[in-house]
PDB file of C-alpha atoms in Angstrom:
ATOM      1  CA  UNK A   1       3.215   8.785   4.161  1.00  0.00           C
ATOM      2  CA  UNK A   2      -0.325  10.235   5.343  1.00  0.00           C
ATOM      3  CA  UNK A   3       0.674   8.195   8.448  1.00  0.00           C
ATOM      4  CA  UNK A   4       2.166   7.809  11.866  1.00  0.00           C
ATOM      5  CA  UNK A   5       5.512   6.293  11.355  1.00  0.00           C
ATOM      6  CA  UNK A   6       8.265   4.605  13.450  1.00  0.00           C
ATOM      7  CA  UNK A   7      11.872   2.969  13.809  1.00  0.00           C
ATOM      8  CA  UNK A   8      12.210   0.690  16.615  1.00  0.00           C
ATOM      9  CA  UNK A   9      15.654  -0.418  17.162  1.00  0.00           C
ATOM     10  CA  UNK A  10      16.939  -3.066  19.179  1.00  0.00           C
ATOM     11  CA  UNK A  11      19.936  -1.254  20.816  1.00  0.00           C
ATOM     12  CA  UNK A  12      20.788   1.139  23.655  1.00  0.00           C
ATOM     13  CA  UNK A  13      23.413   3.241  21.643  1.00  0.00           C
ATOM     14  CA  UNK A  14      22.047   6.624  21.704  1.00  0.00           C
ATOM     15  CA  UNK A  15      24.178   8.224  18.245  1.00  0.00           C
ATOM     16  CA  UNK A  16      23.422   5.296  16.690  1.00  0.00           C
ATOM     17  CA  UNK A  17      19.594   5.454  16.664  1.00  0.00           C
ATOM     18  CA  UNK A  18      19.625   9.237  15.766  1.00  0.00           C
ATOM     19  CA  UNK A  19      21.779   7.901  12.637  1.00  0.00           C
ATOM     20  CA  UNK A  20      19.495   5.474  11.821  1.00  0.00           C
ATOM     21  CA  UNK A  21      16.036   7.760  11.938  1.00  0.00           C
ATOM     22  CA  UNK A  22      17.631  10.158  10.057  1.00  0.00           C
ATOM     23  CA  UNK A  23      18.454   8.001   7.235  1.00  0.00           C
ATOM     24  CA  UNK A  24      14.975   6.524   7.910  1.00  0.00           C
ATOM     25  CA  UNK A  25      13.502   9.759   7.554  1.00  0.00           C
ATOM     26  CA  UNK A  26      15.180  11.001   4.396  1.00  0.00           C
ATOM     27  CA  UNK A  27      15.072   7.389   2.588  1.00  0.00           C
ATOM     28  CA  UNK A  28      10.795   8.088   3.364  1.00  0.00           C
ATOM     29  CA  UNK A  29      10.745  11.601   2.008  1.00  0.00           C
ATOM     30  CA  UNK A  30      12.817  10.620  -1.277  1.00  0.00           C
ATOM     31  CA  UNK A  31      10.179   8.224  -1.741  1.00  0.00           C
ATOM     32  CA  UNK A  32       7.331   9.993  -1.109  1.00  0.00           C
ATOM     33  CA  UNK A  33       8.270  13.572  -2.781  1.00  0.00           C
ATOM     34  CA  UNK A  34       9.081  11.086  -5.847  1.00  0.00           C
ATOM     35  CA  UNK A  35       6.348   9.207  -6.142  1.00  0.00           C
ATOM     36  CA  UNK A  36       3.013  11.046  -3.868  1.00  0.00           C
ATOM     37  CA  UNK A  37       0.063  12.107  -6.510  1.00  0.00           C
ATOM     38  CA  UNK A  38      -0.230  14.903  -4.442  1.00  0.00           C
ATOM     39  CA  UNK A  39       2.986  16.724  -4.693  1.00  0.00           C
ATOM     40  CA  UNK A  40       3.746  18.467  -8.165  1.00  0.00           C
ATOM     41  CA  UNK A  41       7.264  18.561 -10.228  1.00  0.00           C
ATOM     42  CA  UNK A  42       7.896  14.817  -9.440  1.00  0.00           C
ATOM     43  CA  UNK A  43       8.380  11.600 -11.127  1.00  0.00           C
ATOM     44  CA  UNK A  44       4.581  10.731 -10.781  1.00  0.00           C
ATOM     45  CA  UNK A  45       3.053  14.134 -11.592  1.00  0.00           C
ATOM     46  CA  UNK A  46       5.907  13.976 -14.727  1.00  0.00           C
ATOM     47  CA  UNK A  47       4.499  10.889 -15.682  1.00  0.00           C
ATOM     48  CA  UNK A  48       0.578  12.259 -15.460  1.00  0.00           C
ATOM     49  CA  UNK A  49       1.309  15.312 -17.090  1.00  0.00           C
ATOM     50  CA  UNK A  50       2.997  13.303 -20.091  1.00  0.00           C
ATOM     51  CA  UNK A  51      -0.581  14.304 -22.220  1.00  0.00           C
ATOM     52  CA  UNK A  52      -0.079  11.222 -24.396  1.00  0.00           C
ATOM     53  CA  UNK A  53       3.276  12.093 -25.603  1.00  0.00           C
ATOM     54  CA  UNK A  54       5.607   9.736 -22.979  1.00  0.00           C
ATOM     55  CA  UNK A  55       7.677  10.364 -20.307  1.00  0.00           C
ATOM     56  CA  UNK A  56      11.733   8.971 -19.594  1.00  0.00           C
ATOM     57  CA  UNK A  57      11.238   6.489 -16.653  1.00  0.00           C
ATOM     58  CA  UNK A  58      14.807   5.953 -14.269  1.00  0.00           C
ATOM     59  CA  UNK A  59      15.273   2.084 -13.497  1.00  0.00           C
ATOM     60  CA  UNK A  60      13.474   2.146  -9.650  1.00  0.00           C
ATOM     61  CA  UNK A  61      10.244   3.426 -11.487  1.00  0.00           C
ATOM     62  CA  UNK A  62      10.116   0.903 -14.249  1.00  0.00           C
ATOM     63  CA  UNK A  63      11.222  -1.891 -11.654  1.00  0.00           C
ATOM     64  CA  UNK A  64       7.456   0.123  -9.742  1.00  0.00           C
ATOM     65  CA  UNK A  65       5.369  -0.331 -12.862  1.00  0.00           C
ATOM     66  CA  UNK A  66       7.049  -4.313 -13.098  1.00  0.00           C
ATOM     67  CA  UNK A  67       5.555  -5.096  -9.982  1.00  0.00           C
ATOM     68  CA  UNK A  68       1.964  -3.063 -10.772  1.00  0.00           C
ATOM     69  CA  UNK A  69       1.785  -4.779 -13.931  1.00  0.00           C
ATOM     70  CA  UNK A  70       2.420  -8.393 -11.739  1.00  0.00           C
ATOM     71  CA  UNK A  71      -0.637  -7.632  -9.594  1.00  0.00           C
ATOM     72  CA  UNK A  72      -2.820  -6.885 -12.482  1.00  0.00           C
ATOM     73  CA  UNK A  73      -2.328  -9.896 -14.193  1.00  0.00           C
ATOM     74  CA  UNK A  74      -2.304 -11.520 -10.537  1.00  0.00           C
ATOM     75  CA  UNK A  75      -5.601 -10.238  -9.702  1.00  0.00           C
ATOM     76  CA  UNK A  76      -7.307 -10.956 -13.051  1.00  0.00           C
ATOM     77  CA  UNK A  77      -7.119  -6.877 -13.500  1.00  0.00           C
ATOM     78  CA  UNK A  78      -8.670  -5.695 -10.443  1.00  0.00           C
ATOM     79  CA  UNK A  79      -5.630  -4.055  -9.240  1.00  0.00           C
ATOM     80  CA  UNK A  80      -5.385  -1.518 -11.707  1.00  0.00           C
ATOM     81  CA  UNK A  81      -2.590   1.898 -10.558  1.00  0.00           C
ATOM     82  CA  UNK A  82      -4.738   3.577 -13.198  1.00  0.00           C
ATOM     83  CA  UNK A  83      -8.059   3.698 -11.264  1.00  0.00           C
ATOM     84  CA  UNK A  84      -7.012   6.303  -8.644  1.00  0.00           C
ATOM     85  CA  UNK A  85      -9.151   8.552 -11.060  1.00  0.00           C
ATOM     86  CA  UNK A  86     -11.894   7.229  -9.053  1.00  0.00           C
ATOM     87  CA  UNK A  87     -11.047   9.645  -6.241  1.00  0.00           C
ATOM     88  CA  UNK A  88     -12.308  12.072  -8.204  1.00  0.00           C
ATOM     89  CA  UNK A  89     -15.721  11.041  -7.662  1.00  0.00           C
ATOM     90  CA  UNK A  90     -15.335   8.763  -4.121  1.00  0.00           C
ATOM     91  CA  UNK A  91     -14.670  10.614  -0.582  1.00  0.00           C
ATOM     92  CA  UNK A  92     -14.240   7.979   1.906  1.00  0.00           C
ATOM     93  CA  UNK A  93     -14.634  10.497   4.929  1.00  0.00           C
ATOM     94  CA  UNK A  94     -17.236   8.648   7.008  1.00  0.00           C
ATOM     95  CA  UNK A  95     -19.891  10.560   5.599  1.00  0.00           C
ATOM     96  CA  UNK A  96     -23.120   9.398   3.811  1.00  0.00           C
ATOM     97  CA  UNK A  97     -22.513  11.440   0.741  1.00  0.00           C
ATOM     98  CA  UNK A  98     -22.485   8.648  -2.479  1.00  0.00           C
ATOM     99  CA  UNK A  99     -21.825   9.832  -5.353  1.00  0.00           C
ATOM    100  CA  UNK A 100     -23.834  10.081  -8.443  1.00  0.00           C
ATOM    101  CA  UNK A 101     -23.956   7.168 -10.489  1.00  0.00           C
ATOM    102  CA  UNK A 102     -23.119   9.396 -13.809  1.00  0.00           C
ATOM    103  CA  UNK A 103     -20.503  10.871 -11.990  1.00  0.00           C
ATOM    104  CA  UNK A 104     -18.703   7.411 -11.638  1.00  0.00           C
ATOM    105  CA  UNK A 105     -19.775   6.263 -15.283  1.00  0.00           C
ATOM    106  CA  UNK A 106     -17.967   9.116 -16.833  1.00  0.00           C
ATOM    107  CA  UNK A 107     -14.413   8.218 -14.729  1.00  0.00           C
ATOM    108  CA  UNK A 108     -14.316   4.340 -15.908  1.00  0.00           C
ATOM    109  CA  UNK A 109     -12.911   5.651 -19.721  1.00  0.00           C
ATOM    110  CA  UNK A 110     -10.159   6.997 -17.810  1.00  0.00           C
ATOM    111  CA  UNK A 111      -9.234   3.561 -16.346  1.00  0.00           C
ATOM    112  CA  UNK A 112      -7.233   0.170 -17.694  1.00  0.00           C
ATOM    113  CA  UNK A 113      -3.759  -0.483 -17.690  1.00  0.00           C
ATOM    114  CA  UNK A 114      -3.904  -2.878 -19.874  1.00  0.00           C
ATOM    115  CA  UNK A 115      -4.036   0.143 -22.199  1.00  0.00           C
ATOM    116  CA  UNK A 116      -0.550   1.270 -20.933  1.00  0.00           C
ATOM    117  CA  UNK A 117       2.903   1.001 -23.239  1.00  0.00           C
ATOM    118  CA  UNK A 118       5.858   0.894 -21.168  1.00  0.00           C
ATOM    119  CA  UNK A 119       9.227  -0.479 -21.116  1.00  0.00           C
ATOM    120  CA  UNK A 120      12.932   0.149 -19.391  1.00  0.00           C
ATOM    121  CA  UNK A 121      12.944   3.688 -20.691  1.00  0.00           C
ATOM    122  CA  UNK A 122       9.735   4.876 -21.192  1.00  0.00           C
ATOM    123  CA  UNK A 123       5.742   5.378 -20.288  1.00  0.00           C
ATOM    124  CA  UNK A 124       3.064   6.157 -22.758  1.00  0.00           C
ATOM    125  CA  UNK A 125      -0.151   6.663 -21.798  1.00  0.00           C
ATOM    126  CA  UNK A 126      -3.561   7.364 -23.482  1.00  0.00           C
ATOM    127  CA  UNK A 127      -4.601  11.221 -22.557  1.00  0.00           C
ATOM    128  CA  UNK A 128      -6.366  11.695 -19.568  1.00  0.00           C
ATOM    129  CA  UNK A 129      -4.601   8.513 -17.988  1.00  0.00           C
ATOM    130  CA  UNK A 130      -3.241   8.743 -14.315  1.00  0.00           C
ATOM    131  CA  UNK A 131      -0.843   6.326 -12.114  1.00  0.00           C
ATOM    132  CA  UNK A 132      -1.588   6.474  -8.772  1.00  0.00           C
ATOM    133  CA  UNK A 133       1.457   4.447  -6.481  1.00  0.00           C
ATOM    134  CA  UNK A 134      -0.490   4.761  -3.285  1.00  0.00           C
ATOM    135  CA  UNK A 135      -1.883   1.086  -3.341  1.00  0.00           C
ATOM    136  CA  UNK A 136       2.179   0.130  -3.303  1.00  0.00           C
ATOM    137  CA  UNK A 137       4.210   3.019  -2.444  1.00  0.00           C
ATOM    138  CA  UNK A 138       3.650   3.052   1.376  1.00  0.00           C
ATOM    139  CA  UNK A 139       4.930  -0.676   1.272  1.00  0.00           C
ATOM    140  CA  UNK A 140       7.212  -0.270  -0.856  1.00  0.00           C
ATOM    141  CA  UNK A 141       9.096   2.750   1.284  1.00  0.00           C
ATOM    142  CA  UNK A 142       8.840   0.197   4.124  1.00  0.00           C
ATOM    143  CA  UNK A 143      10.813  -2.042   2.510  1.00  0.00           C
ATOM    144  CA  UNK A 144      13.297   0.060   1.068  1.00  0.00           C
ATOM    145  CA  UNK A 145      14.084   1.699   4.773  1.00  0.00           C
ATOM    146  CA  UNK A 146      14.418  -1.304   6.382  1.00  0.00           C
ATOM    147  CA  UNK A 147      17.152  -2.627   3.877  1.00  0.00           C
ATOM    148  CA  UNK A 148      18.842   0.595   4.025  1.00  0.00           C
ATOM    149  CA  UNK A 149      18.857   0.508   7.672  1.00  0.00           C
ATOM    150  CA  UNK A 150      20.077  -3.297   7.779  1.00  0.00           C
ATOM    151  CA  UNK A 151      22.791  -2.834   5.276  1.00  0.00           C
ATOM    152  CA  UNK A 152      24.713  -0.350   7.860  1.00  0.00           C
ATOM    153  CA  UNK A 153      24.017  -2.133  10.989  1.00  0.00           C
ATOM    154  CA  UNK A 154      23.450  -6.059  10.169  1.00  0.00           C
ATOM    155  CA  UNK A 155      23.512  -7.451  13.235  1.00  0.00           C
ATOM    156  CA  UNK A 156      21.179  -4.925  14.822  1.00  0.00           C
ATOM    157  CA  UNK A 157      17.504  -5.799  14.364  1.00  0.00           C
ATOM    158  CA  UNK A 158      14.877  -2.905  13.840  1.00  0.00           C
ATOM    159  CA  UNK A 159      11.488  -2.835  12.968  1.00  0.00           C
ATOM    160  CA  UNK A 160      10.180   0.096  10.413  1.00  0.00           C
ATOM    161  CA  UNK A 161       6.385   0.708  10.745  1.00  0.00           C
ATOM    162  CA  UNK A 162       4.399   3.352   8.968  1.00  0.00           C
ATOM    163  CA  UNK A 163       0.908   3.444   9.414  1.00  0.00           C
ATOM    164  CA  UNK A 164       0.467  -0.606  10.728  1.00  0.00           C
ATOM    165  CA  UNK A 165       2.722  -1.546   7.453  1.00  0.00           C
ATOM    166  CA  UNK A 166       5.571  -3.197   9.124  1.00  0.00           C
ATOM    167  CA  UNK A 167       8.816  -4.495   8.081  1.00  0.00           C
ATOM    168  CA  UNK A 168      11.079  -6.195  10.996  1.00  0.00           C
ATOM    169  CA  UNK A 169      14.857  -6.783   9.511  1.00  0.00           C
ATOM    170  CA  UNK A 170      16.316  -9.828  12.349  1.00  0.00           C
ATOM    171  CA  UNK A 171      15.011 -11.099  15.709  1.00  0.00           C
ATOM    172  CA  UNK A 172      15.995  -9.008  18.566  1.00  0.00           C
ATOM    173  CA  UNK A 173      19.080 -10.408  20.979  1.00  0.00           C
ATOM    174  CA  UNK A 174      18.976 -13.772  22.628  1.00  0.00           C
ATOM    175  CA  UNK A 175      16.245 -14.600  19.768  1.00  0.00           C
ATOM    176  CA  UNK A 176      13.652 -12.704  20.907  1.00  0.00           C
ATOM    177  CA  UNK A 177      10.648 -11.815  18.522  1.00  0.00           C
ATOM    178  CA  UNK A 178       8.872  -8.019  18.182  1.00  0.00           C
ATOM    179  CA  UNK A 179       5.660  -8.280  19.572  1.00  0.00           C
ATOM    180  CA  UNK A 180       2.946  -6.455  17.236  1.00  0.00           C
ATOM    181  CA  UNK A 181      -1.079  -6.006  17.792  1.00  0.00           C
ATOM    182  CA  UNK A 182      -3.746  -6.538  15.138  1.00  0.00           C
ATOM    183  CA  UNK A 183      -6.626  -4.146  15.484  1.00  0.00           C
ATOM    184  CA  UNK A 184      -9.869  -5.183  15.745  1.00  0.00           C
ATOM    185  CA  UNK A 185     -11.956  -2.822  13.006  1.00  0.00           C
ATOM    186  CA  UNK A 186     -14.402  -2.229  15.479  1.00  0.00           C
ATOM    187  CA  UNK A 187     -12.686  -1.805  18.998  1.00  0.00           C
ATOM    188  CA  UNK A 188     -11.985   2.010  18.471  1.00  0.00           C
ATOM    189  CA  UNK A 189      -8.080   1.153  17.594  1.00  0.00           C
ATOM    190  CA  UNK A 190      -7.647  -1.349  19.877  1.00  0.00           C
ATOM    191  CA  UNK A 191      -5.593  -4.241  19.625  1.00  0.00           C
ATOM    192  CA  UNK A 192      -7.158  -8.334  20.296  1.00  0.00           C
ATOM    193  CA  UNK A 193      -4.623 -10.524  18.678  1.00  0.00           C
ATOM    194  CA  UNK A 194      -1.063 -10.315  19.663  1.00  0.00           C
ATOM    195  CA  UNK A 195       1.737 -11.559  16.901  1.00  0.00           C
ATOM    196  CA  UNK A 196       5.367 -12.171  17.361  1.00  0.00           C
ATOM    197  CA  UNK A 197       7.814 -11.400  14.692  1.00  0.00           C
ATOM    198  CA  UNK A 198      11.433 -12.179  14.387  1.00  0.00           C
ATOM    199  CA  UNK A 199      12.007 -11.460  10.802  1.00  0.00           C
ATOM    200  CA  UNK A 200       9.587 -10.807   7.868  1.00  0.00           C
ATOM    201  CA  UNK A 201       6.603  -8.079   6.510  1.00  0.00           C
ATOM    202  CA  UNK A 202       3.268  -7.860   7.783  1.00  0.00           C
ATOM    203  CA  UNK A 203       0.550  -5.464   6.205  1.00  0.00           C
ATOM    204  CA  UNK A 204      -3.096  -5.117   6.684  1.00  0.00           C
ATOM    205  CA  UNK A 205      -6.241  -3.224   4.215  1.00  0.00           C
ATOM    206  CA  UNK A 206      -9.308  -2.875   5.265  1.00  0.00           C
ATOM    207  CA  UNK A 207     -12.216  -0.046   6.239  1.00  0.00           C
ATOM    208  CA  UNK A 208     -11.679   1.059   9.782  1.00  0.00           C
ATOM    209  CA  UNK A 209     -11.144   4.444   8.656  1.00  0.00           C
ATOM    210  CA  UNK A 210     -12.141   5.069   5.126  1.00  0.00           C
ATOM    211  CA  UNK A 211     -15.610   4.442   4.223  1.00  0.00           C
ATOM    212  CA  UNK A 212     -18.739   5.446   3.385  1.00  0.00           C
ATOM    213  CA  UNK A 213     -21.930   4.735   5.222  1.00  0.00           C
ATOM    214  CA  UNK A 214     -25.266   5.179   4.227  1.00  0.00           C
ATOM    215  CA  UNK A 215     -29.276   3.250   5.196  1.00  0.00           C
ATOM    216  CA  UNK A 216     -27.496   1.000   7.194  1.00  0.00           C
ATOM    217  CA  UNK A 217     -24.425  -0.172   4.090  1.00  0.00           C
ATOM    218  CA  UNK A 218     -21.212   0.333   4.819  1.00  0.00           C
ATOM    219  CA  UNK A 219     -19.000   1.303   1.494  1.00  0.00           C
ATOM    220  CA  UNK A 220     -15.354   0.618   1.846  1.00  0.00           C
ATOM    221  CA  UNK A 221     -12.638   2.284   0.010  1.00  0.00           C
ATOM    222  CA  UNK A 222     -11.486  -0.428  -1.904  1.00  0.00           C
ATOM    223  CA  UNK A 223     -12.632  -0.095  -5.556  1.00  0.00           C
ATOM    224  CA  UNK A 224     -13.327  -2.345  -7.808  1.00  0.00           C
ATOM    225  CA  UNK A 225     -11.470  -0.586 -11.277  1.00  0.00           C
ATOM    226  CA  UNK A 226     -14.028  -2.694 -13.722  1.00  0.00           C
ATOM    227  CA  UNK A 227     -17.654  -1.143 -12.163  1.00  0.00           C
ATOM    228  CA  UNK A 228     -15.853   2.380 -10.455  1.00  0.00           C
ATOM    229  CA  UNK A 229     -17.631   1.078  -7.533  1.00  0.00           C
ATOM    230  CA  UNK A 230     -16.645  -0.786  -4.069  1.00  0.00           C
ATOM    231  CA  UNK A 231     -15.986  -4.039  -3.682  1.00  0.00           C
ATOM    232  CA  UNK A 232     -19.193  -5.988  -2.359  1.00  0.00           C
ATOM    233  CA  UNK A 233     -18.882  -8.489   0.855  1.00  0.00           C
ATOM    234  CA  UNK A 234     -15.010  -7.731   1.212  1.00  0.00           C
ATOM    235  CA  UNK A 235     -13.477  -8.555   4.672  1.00  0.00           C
ATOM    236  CA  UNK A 236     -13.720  -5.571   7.196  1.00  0.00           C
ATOM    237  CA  UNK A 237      -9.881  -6.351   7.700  1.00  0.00           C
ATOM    238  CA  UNK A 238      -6.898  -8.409   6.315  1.00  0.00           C
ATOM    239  CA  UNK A 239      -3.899  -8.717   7.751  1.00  0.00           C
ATOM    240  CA  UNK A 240      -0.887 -10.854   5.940  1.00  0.00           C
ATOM    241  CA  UNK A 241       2.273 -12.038   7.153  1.00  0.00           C
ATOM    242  CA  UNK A 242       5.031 -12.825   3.934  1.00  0.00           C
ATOM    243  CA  UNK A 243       9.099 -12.249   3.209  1.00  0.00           C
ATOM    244  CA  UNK A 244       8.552  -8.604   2.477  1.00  0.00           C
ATOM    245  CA  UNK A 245       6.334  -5.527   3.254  1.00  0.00           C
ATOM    246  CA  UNK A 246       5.361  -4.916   0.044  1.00  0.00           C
ATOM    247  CA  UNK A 247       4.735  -8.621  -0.662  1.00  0.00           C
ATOM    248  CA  UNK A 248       2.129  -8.279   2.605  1.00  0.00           C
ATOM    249  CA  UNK A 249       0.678  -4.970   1.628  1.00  0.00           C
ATOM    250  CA  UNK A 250      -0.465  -6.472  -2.370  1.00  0.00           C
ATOM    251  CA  UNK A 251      -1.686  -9.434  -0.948  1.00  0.00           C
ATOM    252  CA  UNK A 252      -3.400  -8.154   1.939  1.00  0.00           C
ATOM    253  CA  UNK A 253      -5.154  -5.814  -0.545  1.00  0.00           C
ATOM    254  CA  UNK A 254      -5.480  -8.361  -3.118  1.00  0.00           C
ATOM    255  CA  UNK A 255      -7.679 -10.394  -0.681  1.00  0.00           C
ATOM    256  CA  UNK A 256     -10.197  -7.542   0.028  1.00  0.00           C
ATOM    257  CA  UNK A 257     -10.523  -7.005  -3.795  1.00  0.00           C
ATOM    258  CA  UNK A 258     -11.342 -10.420  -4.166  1.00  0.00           C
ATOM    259  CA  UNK A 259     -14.674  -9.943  -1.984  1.00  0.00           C
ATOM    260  CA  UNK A 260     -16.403 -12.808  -0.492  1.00  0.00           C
ATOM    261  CA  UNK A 261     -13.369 -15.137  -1.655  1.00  0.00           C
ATOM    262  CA  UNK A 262     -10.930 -13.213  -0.069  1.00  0.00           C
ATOM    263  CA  UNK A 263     -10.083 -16.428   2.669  1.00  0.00           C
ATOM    264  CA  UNK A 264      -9.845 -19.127  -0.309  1.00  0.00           C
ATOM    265  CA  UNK A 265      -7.406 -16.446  -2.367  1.00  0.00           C
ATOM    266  CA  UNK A 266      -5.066 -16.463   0.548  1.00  0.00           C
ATOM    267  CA  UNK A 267      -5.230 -20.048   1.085  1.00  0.00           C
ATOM    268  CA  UNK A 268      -4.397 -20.495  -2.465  1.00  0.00           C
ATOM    269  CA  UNK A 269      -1.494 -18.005  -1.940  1.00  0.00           C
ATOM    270  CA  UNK A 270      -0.604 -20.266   1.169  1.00  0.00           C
ATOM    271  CA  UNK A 271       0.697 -17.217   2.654  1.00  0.00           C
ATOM    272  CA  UNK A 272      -0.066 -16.345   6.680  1.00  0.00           C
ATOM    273  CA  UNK A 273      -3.379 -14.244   7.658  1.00  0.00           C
ATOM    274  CA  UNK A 274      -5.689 -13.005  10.227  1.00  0.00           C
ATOM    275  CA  UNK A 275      -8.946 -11.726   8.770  1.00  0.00           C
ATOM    276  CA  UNK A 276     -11.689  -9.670  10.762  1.00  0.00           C
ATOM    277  CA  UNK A 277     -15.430  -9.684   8.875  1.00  0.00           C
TER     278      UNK A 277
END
């Protein structure tokens, strides 16, 4: 998951808690192995490497491309799985290296799912196209531990976190909420606002460590798919509470993608939110 990750259970029972981080662990790694852009032979590269001809899609990646194809139409297409192309010309390493403004140009052909076929058993995309899942699939494997983890032990509540993306399954015994720290974007990592959880997702998007900066502008790493570029006046950090992970984690970056509106799109939402600018 390019990311430290954890399984906090609420119990003292040793055997149990190994049990439960190893099906943590392998439920993450079937995830990630099927669905990382970086990884070759899997459902994703399958999918990329389809060269306009199609590709068979299983019934956990079309329910995937379901949900990518909600959040286009939800954010008016500026979440867009196709624009991870984008990398190819964007290094968000804290350097001051921009790239060339042909170099960007000449991705933007390469992006628009609108342009996408798919249904329950297959993918067709124009040549050149690419899905990338990261803007979901962190989330997403959040979500998918925790019920995993909740189905064997019900009554035991646990809290799955990889990289700040957190998904808490029940409140702890005698009622007692998870306590979980929002990082301030500019306090070197740490925390100034203190939540408490008993059950629910919480995910936050935002630049504290993937940007660009350069005379004095700050570039963050979300993209907007329409201009190749990144998105102007967006919060330096958005945090959302909702029902789900992955719920949290498209909303959250949702809001940043909306820019300067990025308080009155949450309101709208009416879900929970913290945001840092």
């Amino acid at each position: 998951m390019a990311s430290p990750c954890e399984l906090l259970i609420d119990s003292n029972d040793r055997k149990l808690a190994e049990h439960l981080t190893t099906l943590a662990f392998y439920e993450a790694k079937r995830i990630e192995h099927k669905y990382s852009r970086y990884l070759t032979g899997n459902t994703c590269h399958r999918i990329n490497h389809s060269a306009g001809k199609g590709a068979a899609l299983d019934e956990e990646t079309y329910k995937l491309l379901c949900f990518a194809d909600s959040c286009f139409s939800l954010s008016d297409g500026l979440f867009d799985i196709t624009s991870g192309v984008l990398r190819r010309a964007w290094k968000f390493d804290g350097s001051d290296r921009l790239p060339a403004p042909q170099q960007v140009k000449s991705l933007l052909p390469l992006i628009g799912w609108q342009k996408i076929e798919f249904d329950a058993n297959r993918i067709l995309m124009p040549e050149g196209f690419e899905l990338d899942f990261g803007g979901i699939g962190k989330e997403y494997a959040v979500d998918a531990v925790a019920k995993k983890c909740a189905e064997l032990v019900p009554h035991c509540s646990m809290l799955v976190n990889f990289g700040g993306d957190i998904q808490v399954t029940r409140a702890r015994r005698n009622k007692q909420c998870w306590h979980i720290g929002i990082e301030n974007p500019d306090s070197d990592g740490r925390a100034n606002r203190l939540l408490r959880i008993a059950h629910g997702g919480l995910a936050t998007s935002g630049d504290a460590r993937r940007f660009l900066y350069k005379d004095g502008v700050r570039y963050s790493h979300i993209l907007n798919p329409k201009t190749g570029y990144p998105v102007s006046h967006a919060p330096r950090s958005v945090t959302v509470a909702s029902e789900h992970c992955v719920q949290a984690g498209i909303l959250a970056t949702l809001a940043l993608l909306q820019g300067k509106n990025a308080e009155s799109f949450l309101t709208q939402q009416g879900v929970t939110h913290w945001i840092y600018r």
